[in-house]
XYZ file of C-alpha atoms in Angstrom:
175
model
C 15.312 5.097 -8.165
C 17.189 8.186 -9.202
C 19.409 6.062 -11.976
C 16.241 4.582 -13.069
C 13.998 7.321 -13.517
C 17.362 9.545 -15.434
C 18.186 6.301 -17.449
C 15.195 4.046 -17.821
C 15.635 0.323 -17.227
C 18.043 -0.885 -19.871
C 20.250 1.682 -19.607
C 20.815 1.547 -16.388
C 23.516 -1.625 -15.445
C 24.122 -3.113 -11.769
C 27.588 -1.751 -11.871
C 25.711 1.808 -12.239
C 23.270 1.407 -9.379
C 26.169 -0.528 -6.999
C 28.683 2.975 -8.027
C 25.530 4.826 -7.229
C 25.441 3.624 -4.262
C 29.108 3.481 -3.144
C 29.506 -0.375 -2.925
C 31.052 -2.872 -4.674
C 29.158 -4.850 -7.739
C 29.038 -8.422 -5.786
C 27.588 -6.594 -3.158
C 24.372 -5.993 -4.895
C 23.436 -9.407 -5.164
C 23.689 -9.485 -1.093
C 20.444 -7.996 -1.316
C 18.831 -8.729 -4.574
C 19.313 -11.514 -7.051
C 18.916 -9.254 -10.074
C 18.392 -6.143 -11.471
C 14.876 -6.592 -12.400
C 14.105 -8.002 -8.250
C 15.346 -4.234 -7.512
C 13.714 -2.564 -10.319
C 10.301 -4.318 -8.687
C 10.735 -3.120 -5.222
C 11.800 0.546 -6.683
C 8.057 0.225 -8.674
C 6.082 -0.843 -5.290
C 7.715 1.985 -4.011
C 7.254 4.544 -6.617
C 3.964 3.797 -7.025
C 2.790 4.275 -3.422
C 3.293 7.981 -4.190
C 5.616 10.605 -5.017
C 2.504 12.770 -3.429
C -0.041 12.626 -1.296
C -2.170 9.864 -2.433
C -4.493 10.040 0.742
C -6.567 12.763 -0.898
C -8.475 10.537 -3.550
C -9.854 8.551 -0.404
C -10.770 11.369 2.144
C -14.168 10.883 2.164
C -14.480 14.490 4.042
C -13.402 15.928 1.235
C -15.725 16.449 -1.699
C -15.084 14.300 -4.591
C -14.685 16.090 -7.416
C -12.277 18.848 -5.007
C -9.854 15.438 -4.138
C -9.383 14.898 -7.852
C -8.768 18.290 -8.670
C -6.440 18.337 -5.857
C -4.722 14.997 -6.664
C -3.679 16.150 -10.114
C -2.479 19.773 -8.995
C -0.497 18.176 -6.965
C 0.884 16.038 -9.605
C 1.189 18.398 -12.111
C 2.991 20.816 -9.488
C 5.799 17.879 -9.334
C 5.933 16.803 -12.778
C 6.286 20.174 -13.669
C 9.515 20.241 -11.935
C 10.530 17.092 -12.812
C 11.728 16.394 -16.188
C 12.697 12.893 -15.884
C 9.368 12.093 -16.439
C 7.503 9.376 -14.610
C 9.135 6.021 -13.469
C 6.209 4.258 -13.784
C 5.733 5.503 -17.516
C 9.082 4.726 -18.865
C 8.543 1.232 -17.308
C 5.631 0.734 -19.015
C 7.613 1.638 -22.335
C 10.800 -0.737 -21.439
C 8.569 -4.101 -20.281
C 9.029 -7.103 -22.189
C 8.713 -10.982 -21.891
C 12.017 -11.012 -20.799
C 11.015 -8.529 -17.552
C 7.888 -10.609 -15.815
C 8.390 -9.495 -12.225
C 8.300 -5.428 -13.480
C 5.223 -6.434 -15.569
C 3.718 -7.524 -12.162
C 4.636 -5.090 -10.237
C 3.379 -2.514 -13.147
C 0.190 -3.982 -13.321
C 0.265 -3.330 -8.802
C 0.535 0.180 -9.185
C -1.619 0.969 -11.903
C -4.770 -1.649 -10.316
C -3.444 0.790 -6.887
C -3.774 4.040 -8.684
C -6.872 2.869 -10.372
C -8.498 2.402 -7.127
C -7.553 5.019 -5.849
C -9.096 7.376 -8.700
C -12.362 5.128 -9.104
C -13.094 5.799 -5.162
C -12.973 9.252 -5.627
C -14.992 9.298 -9.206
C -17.880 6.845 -7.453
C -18.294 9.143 -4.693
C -18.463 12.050 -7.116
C -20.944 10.054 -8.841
C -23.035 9.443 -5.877
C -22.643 12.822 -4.940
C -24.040 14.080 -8.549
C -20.879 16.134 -9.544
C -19.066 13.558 -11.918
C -21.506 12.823 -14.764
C -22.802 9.119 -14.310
C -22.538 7.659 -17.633
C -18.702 6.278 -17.453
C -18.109 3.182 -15.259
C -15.573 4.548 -12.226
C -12.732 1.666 -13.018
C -12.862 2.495 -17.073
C -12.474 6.234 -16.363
C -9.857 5.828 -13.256
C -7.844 3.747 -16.449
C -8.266 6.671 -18.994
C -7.110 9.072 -16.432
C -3.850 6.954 -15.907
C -3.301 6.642 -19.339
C -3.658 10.094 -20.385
C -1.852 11.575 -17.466
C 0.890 8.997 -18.622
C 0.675 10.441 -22.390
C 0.735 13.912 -21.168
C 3.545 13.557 -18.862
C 5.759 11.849 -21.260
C 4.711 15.022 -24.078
C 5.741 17.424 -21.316
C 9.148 15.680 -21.309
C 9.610 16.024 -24.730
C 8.777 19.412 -24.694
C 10.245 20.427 -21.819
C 7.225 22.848 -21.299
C 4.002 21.836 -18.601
C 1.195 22.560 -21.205
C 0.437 19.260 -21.740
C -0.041 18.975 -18.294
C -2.534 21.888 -17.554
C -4.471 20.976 -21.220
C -4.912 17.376 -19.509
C -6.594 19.299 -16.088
C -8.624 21.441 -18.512
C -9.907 18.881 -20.777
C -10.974 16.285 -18.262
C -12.522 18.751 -15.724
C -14.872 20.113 -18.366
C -15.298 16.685 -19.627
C -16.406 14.559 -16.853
C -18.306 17.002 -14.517
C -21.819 16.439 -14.514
């Protein structure tokens, strides 16, 4: 996961992740029969969180709080982080010629969009999250703008992206 989130997919070969690892090339394919088979199970990973997820979907909590909450916390890593987000750089790399990571992106982002769309319906029913965007259409432009912001914050090695995103959306969809 490491090489991959430093190097992106391309860049990274199976003689880097096997000398990553301390084992011999052939004995990669022990375990996987490609790089792209690993590159999957490193996504399904990845995307099941590098937080705590399980704050979108306590219901105890109040909905707009577990968003807020959910994108501290991501914001508190990514700020630290400056490889940027796997998932992200993925996204960038897929091509025709990468089907299983396609799949696998398409997991984590219908995951994380669930995820996100729980937490904005309950906010909905709850009257804090204003009413008039569908849950799944804005759980998608939160991925996609987090996405955007974290790959600015990369570039300029400075969080303000991040903390404009928080701003923006939590004056913008409050009802």
């Amino acid at each position: 996961m490491r090489l991959f989130n430093e190097h992106g997919y391309n860049a990274c070969s199976v003689l880097d992740i096997a000398q990553a690892a301390g084992v011999p090339k052939g004995s990669f394919y022990n375990h996987f029969k490609s790089k792209e088979e690993l590159a999957a199970e490193i996504l399904t990973e990845y995307g099941r969180g590098t937080t705590d997820r399980s704050i979108l979907t306590n219901s105890e909590v109040p909905a707009l709080l577990r968003l807020k909450k959910h994108f501290a916390a991501l914001n508190d890593y990514f700020s630290e982080c400056n490889a940027g987000c796997l998932v992200g750089k993925f996204m960038a790399e897929v091509s025709e010629d990468t089907p299983l990571i396609r799949e696998r992106l398409l997991a984590v982002l219908a995951l994380w969009g669930r995820e996100l769309s729980s937490a904005i319906a309950d906010g909905q029913r709850d009257g804090t999250i204003r009413k008039d965007l569908k849950p799944d259409r804005l759980a998608a432009f939160l991925i996609d703008a987090y996405e955007g912001a974290i790959l600015r914050a990369r570039v300029e090695k400075d969080s303000r992206a991040l903390k404009d995103f928080v701003k923006i959306i939590f004056t913008s969809i409050v009802a």
